[in-house]
CSV table of C-alpha atoms and ligand atoms in Angstrom, one decimal:
chain,number,residue,atom,x,y,z
A,1,MET,CA,10.7,9.9,16.4
A,2,ILE,CA,7.2,11.4,16.6
A,3,ASP,CA,8.8,14.9,17.1
A,4,SER,CA,10.9,14.5,13.9
A,5,ILE,CA,7.8,13.3,12.0
A,6,LEU,CA,5.7,16.3,13.2
A,7,ALA,CA,8.6,18.6,12.2
A,8,ALA,CA,8.3,17.2,8.7
A,9,LEU,CA,4.7,18.5,8.5
A,10,PRO,CA,3.5,22.0,7.9
A,11,GLY,CA,2.6,23.8,11.3
A,12,ASP,CA,-1.1,24.0,10.4
A,13,PHE,CA,-1.4,20.4,9.1
A,14,PRO,CA,-5.0,19.3,9.6
A,15,TRP,CA,-4.3,15.8,10.9
A,16,GLN,CA,-1.3,16.8,13.2
A,17,ASN,CA,-3.2,16.1,16.5
A,18,GLN,CA,-4.3,12.6,15.3
A,19,ILE,CA,-0.9,11.0,14.8
A,20,HIS,CA,-0.2,8.1,17.1
A,21,TRP,CA,3.3,6.6,17.5
A,22,PHE,CA,3.9,3.1,18.9
A,23,ASP,CA,7.3,1.6,19.7
A,24,THR,CA,5.7,-1.9,19.3
A,25,ILE,CA,2.2,-2.9,18.2
A,26,ASP,CA,0.6,-6.0,16.9
A,27,SER,CA,-0.6,-4.4,13.7
A,28,THR,CA,-1.3,-0.8,12.9
A,29,ASN,CA,-4.2,-1.9,10.7
A,30,THR,CA,-5.8,-4.0,13.5
A,31,ARG,CA,-5.4,-1.2,16.0
A,32,ALA,CA,-6.8,1.4,13.5
A,33,LYS,CA,-9.9,-0.7,13.1
A,34,ALA,CA,-10.3,-1.0,16.8
A,35,MET,CA,-9.9,2.8,17.2
A,36,ALA,CA,-12.5,3.2,14.4
A,37,ARG,CA,-15.0,1.2,16.4
A,38,GLN,CA,-14.4,3.6,19.3
A,39,GLY,CA,-15.1,6.6,17.2
A,40,ALA,CA,-11.6,7.8,16.1
A,41,PRO,CA,-11.9,10.6,13.5
A,42,HIS,CA,-11.2,10.7,9.8
A,43,GLY,CA,-7.4,11.2,9.3
A,44,THR,CA,-6.3,9.2,12.3
A,45,ILE,CA,-2.7,8.0,11.7
A,46,LEU,CA,-0.9,5.2,13.4
A,47,ILE,CA,2.8,4.6,12.9
A,48,ALA,CA,4.9,1.9,14.6
A,49,ASP,CA,8.6,1.2,14.8
A,50,ARG,CA,7.9,-2.5,15.1
A,51,GLN,CA,4.9,-4.8,14.5
A,52,THR,CA,4.6,-8.2,16.1
A,53,GLY,CA,1.7,-9.3,13.8
A,54,GLY,CA,2.1,-7.2,10.7
A,55,ARG,CA,-0.5,-8.4,8.1
A,56,GLY,CA,-0.5,-8.5,4.3
A,57,ARG,CA,-2.9,-9.4,1.5
A,58,LEU,CA,-4.2,-13.0,1.2
A,59,GLY,CA,-3.6,-13.7,4.9
A,60,ARG,CA,0.2,-13.3,4.7
A,61,SER,CA,2.4,-11.8,7.3
A,62,PHE,CA,4.4,-8.6,6.8
A,63,HIS,CA,7.9,-8.7,8.3
A,64,SER,CA,8.1,-5.6,10.5
A,65,PRO,CA,11.3,-5.5,12.6
A,66,ALA,CA,12.3,-2.5,14.8
A,67,GLY,CA,14.3,0.4,13.3
A,68,MET,CA,14.1,-0.9,9.8
A,69,GLY,CA,10.8,0.2,8.2
A,70,ILE,CA,7.8,2.4,8.4
A,71,TYR,CA,4.6,0.7,9.3
A,72,MET,CA,1.7,3.1,9.0
A,73,SER,CA,-2.1,3.0,8.8
A,74,VAL,CA,-4.5,5.8,8.0
A,75,LEU,CA,-8.2,5.7,9.1
A,76,LEU,CA,-10.5,7.4,6.6
A,77,ARG,CA,-14.3,8.0,7.0
A,78,PRO,CA,-15.4,8.5,3.4
A,79,GLN,CA,-19.2,9.0,3.3
A,80,CYS,CA,-19.8,6.6,0.4
A,81,PRO,CA,-20.7,3.1,-0.5
A,82,PRO,CA,-17.9,0.5,-0.9
A,83,GLU,CA,-18.2,0.5,-4.7
A,84,ALA,CA,-17.0,4.1,-4.7
A,85,LEU,CA,-13.7,3.0,-3.2
A,86,MET,CA,-12.7,0.2,-5.6
A,87,HIS,CA,-9.7,2.3,-6.5
A,88,LEU,CA,-8.5,3.1,-3.0
A,89,THR,CA,-5.5,0.7,-3.0
A,90,CYS,CA,-4.5,2.1,-6.4
A,91,ALA,CA,-4.8,5.7,-5.0
A,92,ALA,CA,-2.7,4.8,-2.0
A,93,ALA,CA,0.0,3.1,-4.2
A,94,VAL,CA,0.3,6.3,-6.4
A,95,ALA,CA,0.4,8.5,-3.2
A,96,MET,CA,3.2,6.3,-1.8
A,97,CYS,CA,5.2,6.4,-5.0
A,98,ASP,CA,4.9,10.2,-4.8
A,99,ALA,CA,6.2,10.2,-1.2
A,100,VAL,CA,9.1,7.9,-1.9
A,101,GLU,CA,10.1,9.9,-4.9
A,102,GLU,CA,9.8,13.2,-3.1
A,103,VAL,CA,12.2,12.1,-0.3
A,104,THR,CA,14.6,9.8,-2.2
A,105,GLY,CA,14.4,10.9,-5.9
A,106,ILE,CA,13.6,7.2,-6.8
A,107,ARG,CA,10.1,6.5,-8.1
A,108,PRO,CA,9.1,2.9,-7.4
A,109,GLY,CA,7.0,0.9,-9.8
A,110,ILE,CA,3.7,-0.7,-8.8
A,111,LYS,CA,3.2,-4.4,-9.1
A,112,TRP,CA,-0.6,-4.8,-9.4
A,113,ILE,CA,-2.3,-4.3,-7.1
A,114,ASN,CA,-0.7,-3.4,-3.9
A,115,ASP,CA,3.1,-3.8,-4.1
A,116,LEU,CA,5.7,-1.1,-4.6
A,117,VAL,CA,8.8,-2.5,-6.3
A,118,ILE,CA,12.3,-1.3,-7.3
A,119,GLY,CA,13.6,-3.4,-10.1
A,120,HIS,CA,12.4,-7.0,-9.5
A,121,ARG,CA,12.2,-6.7,-5.7
A,122,LYS,CA,9.4,-5.7,-3.4
A,123,LEU,CA,9.9,-2.4,-1.5
A,124,ALA,CA,6.5,-2.0,0.1
A,125,GLY,CA,3.0,-3.4,0.5
A,126,ILE,CA,-0.4,-1.9,1.0
A,127,LEU,CA,-3.3,-3.5,2.9
A,128,THR,CA,-6.7,-1.9,2.5
A,129,GLU,CA,-9.6,-2.9,4.8
A,130,LEU,CA,-13.2,-1.6,4.7
A,131,THR,CA,-15.7,-1.8,7.5
A,132,LEU,CA,-19.4,-1.3,6.7
A,133,GLY,CA,-21.8,0.7,9.0
A,134,SER,CA,-24.1,-1.7,10.9
A,135,HIS,CA,-27.3,0.0,9.7
A,136,SER,CA,-26.2,1.4,6.3
A,137,GLU,CA,-24.8,0.5,3.0
A,138,HIS,CA,-22.0,3.1,3.5
A,139,VAL,CA,-18.5,2.5,4.6
A,140,ASP,CA,-18.0,3.3,8.3
A,141,ALA,CA,-14.2,3.1,8.1
A,142,ALA,CA,-11.5,2.5,5.5
A,143,VAL,CA,-8.1,1.6,6.8
A,144,VAL,CA,-5.1,1.8,4.5
A,145,GLY,CA,-1.9,0.3,5.9
A,146,ILE,CA,1.5,0.7,4.3
A,147,GLY,CA,4.7,-1.0,5.2
A,148,ILE,CA,7.9,0.3,3.5
A,149,ASN,CA,11.3,-1.3,3.9
A,150,CYS,CA,13.7,1.5,4.6
A,151,CYS,CA,17.0,0.5,6.3
A,152,GLN,CA,17.4,-3.3,5.7
A,153,ALA,CA,20.5,-4.8,4.2
A,154,VAL,CA,19.9,-8.1,2.3
A,155,SER,CA,20.9,-10.1,5.3
A,156,ASP,CA,18.2,-8.4,7.5
A,157,PHE,CA,15.4,-10.1,5.5
A,158,PRO,CA,14.3,-13.6,6.5
A,159,PRO,CA,15.7,-16.2,4.1
A,160,GLU,CA,12.3,-16.9,2.5
A,161,ILE,CA,12.0,-13.3,1.1
A,162,ARG,CA,15.7,-12.4,0.8
A,163,ASP,CA,15.8,-12.8,-3.0
A,164,MET,CA,12.6,-10.9,-3.6
A,165,ALA,CA,12.7,-8.0,-1.1
A,166,CYS,CA,14.6,-4.7,-1.1
A,167,SER,CA,14.9,-1.6,1.0
A,168,LEU,CA,15.3,2.1,0.2
A,169,GLU,CA,18.8,2.0,1.6
A,170,MET,CA,19.7,-0.9,-0.6
A,171,ALA,CA,18.4,1.0,-3.6
A,172,LEU,CA,20.0,4.4,-2.7
A,173,GLY,CA,23.3,3.1,-1.2
A,174,SER,CA,23.0,5.8,1.5
A,175,PRO,CA,21.0,6.3,4.8
A,176,ILE,CA,17.4,7.2,4.6
A,177,ASP,CA,15.7,9.7,6.9
A,178,ARG,CA,12.6,7.6,8.1
A,179,ALA,CA,11.0,10.6,9.8
A,180,ALA,CA,11.1,12.7,6.6
A,181,LEU,CA,9.7,9.8,4.7
A,182,ALA,CA,6.9,9.3,7.3
A,183,GLY,CA,6.1,13.0,7.1
A,184,ALA,CA,5.9,12.8,3.3
A,185,MET,CA,3.7,9.7,3.4
A,186,ILE,CA,1.3,11.4,5.8
A,187,ARG,CA,1.1,14.5,3.5
A,188,HIS,CA,0.5,12.5,0.4
A,189,LEU,CA,-2.2,10.4,2.2
A,190,TYR,CA,-3.9,13.6,3.1
A,191,ARG,CA,-3.9,14.7,-0.5
A,192,MET,CA,-5.1,11.3,-1.6
A,193,GLY,CA,-8.0,11.4,0.8
A,194,ASN,CA,-9.2,14.7,-0.8
A,195,ALA,CA,-8.6,13.5,-4.3
A,196,LEU,CA,-10.4,10.2,-4.1
A,197,PRO,CA,-13.4,11.4,-6.2
A,198,GLN,CA,-11.0,12.0,-9.1
A,199,ARG,CA,-10.9,8.3,-10.0
A,200,ASP,CA,-10.0,8.6,-13.6
A,201,GLN,CA,-7.0,10.9,-12.9
A,202,ILE,CA,-5.8,8.5,-10.2
A,203,LEU,CA,-6.0,5.5,-12.4
A,204,THR,CA,-4.3,7.2,-15.3
A,205,ARG,CA,-1.3,7.8,-12.9
A,206,TYR,CA,-1.6,4.3,-11.6
A,207,ARG,CA,-1.3,2.8,-15.1
A,208,ARG,CA,1.8,4.9,-15.7
A,209,ASP,CA,3.6,3.4,-12.7
A,210,CYS,CA,2.2,-0.2,-13.0
A,211,VAL,CA,5.0,-2.5,-14.1
A,212,THR,CA,2.5,-5.4,-14.5
A,213,LEU,CA,1.0,-4.0,-17.7
A,214,GLY,CA,2.2,-5.7,-20.9
A,215,GLN,CA,3.8,-8.6,-19.0
A,216,GLU,CA,3.2,-12.4,-19.1
A,217,ILE,CA,1.6,-13.2,-15.8
A,218,SER,CA,0.2,-16.0,-13.8
A,219,ILE,CA,-3.1,-15.6,-11.8
A,220,ALA,CA,-3.5,-17.8,-8.7
A,221,GLN,CA,-7.0,-18.1,-7.3
A,222,PRO,CA,-8.4,-20.7,-5.0
A,223,GLY,CA,-7.9,-24.1,-6.8
A,224,LEU,CA,-6.8,-22.5,-10.1
A,225,VAL,CA,-3.6,-21.1,-11.6
A,226,ARG,CA,-3.9,-19.6,-15.1
A,227,HIS,CA,-1.6,-17.7,-17.3
A,228,GLY,CA,-2.2,-14.7,-19.5
A,229,THR,CA,-1.0,-11.2,-20.6
A,230,ALA,CA,-1.8,-8.2,-18.5
A,231,LEU,CA,-3.4,-5.6,-20.8
A,232,ASP,CA,-4.8,-2.7,-18.7
A,233,VAL,CA,-6.2,-1.6,-15.4
A,234,ASP,CA,-9.9,-0.9,-15.6
A,235,GLY,CA,-12.0,1.9,-14.1
A,236,ASN,CA,-12.3,-0.1,-10.8
A,237,GLY,CA,-8.6,-0.9,-10.5
A,238,ALA,CA,-9.1,-4.5,-11.7
A,239,LEU,CA,-6.4,-6.0,-13.9
A,240,LEU,CA,-7.6,-6.7,-17.5
A,241,VAL,CA,-6.0,-9.9,-18.7
A,242,ARG,CA,-6.0,-11.7,-22.0
A,243,LEU,CA,-6.1,-15.5,-21.5
A,244,PRO,CA,-4.6,-18.0,-23.9
A,245,ASP,CA,-8.0,-18.7,-25.6
A,246,GLY,CA,-8.2,-14.9,-26.5
A,247,GLN,CA,-10.8,-14.2,-23.9
A,248,GLU,CA,-10.4,-11.0,-21.8
A,249,GLU,CA,-11.2,-11.0,-18.1
A,250,ALA,CA,-11.1,-8.4,-15.3
A,251,VAL,CA,-9.2,-9.9,-12.4
A,252,ASN,CA,-9.7,-8.3,-9.0
A,253,SER,CA,-8.6,-11.0,-6.6
A,254,GLY,CA,-5.9,-13.6,-6.1
A,255,GLU,CA,-2.2,-13.4,-6.5
A,256,VAL,CA,-0.8,-12.1,-9.8
A,257,SER,CA,2.9,-13.0,-10.5
A,258,ILE,CA,5.0,-11.5,-13.2
A,259,ARG,CA,7.5,-13.6,-15.1
A,260,GLY,CA,11.0,-12.7,-14.0
A,261,MET,CA,9.9,-11.0,-10.7
A,262,TYR,CA,10.0,-12.3,-7.1
A,263,GLY,CA,11.5,-15.6,-8.4
A,264,TYR,CA,8.7,-16.5,-10.8
A,265,LEU,CA,10.4,-18.0,-13.9
B,1,BTN,C1,1.1,-6.9,1.5
B,1,BTN,O1,2.3,-6.9,1.3
B,1,BTN,O2,0.3,-7.8,1.1
B,1,BTN,C2,0.6,-5.7,2.3
B,1,BTN,C3,1.5,-5.4,3.5
B,1,BTN,C4,0.9,-4.3,4.3
B,1,BTN,C5,1.7,-4.1,5.5
B,1,BTN,C6,1.3,-2.9,6.3
B,1,BTN,S1,2.4,-2.4,7.6
B,1,BTN,C7,1.3,-1.3,8.3
B,1,BTN,C8,-0.1,-2.0,8.2
B,1,BTN,N1,-0.3,-2.9,9.3
B,1,BTN,C9,-0.4,-4.2,8.9
B,1,BTN,O3,-0.6,-5.1,9.7
B,1,BTN,N2,-0.3,-4.3,7.6
B,1,BTN,C10,-0.1,-3.0,7.0
């Protein structure tokens, strides 16, 4: 697999000697953070065929069976404070839409903040984790992990997510070349890493793909579930919501559900 992925990259690709393939791993994000502590460079990529402890946002697990998906993390070493990376998950989401579209012709939507969707079903998730330097206000490592469902049929998903998940093969109705997609993901992550300072352009593209905007939503935060209308994504990637009393609030944590999607009625 690693040879096919490398074949999908230009011969002079700057990160080509930093791509690590694992048949099985606990979590590519967990391992990337460990490698960061040991000094792994900017642009280190980890890809696994299977994860035994794939993690998602809000402490959830990410189902990562062998031969079915792409489970990838990139380690970035941006020399900046964490505030300058508020849009990193948004940037990764747009980059992954670009990669999927390039390889399949299908452009997924983005469900704020970190899910790629096709129709009303989840195709992929993104988990961004920042580590601060011990003696500085700067980010020591930013790990962006992406899991994309590629080859599953409906029956391959566990019953609890069967009605809300989809794969590229389900959407396309034909086989998907995982190595070609992994190569495209790596190339688009490289471009994303260089383009991060262009925050406004990235967020303009994010808003275009974001299927949450204009929708009736619920916002679940610890001890509190509220309803509202999703209006916009602000300059930090937060979701601007109008609440029933007319107040507007920038939401940047918790679970946002869209009516009619993932079984939310
Ligand atoms: C989510 O759905 O909330 C995010 C899922 C992120 C899954 C990816 S798979 C590769 C990387 N390693 C992990 O443990 N998680 C991310």
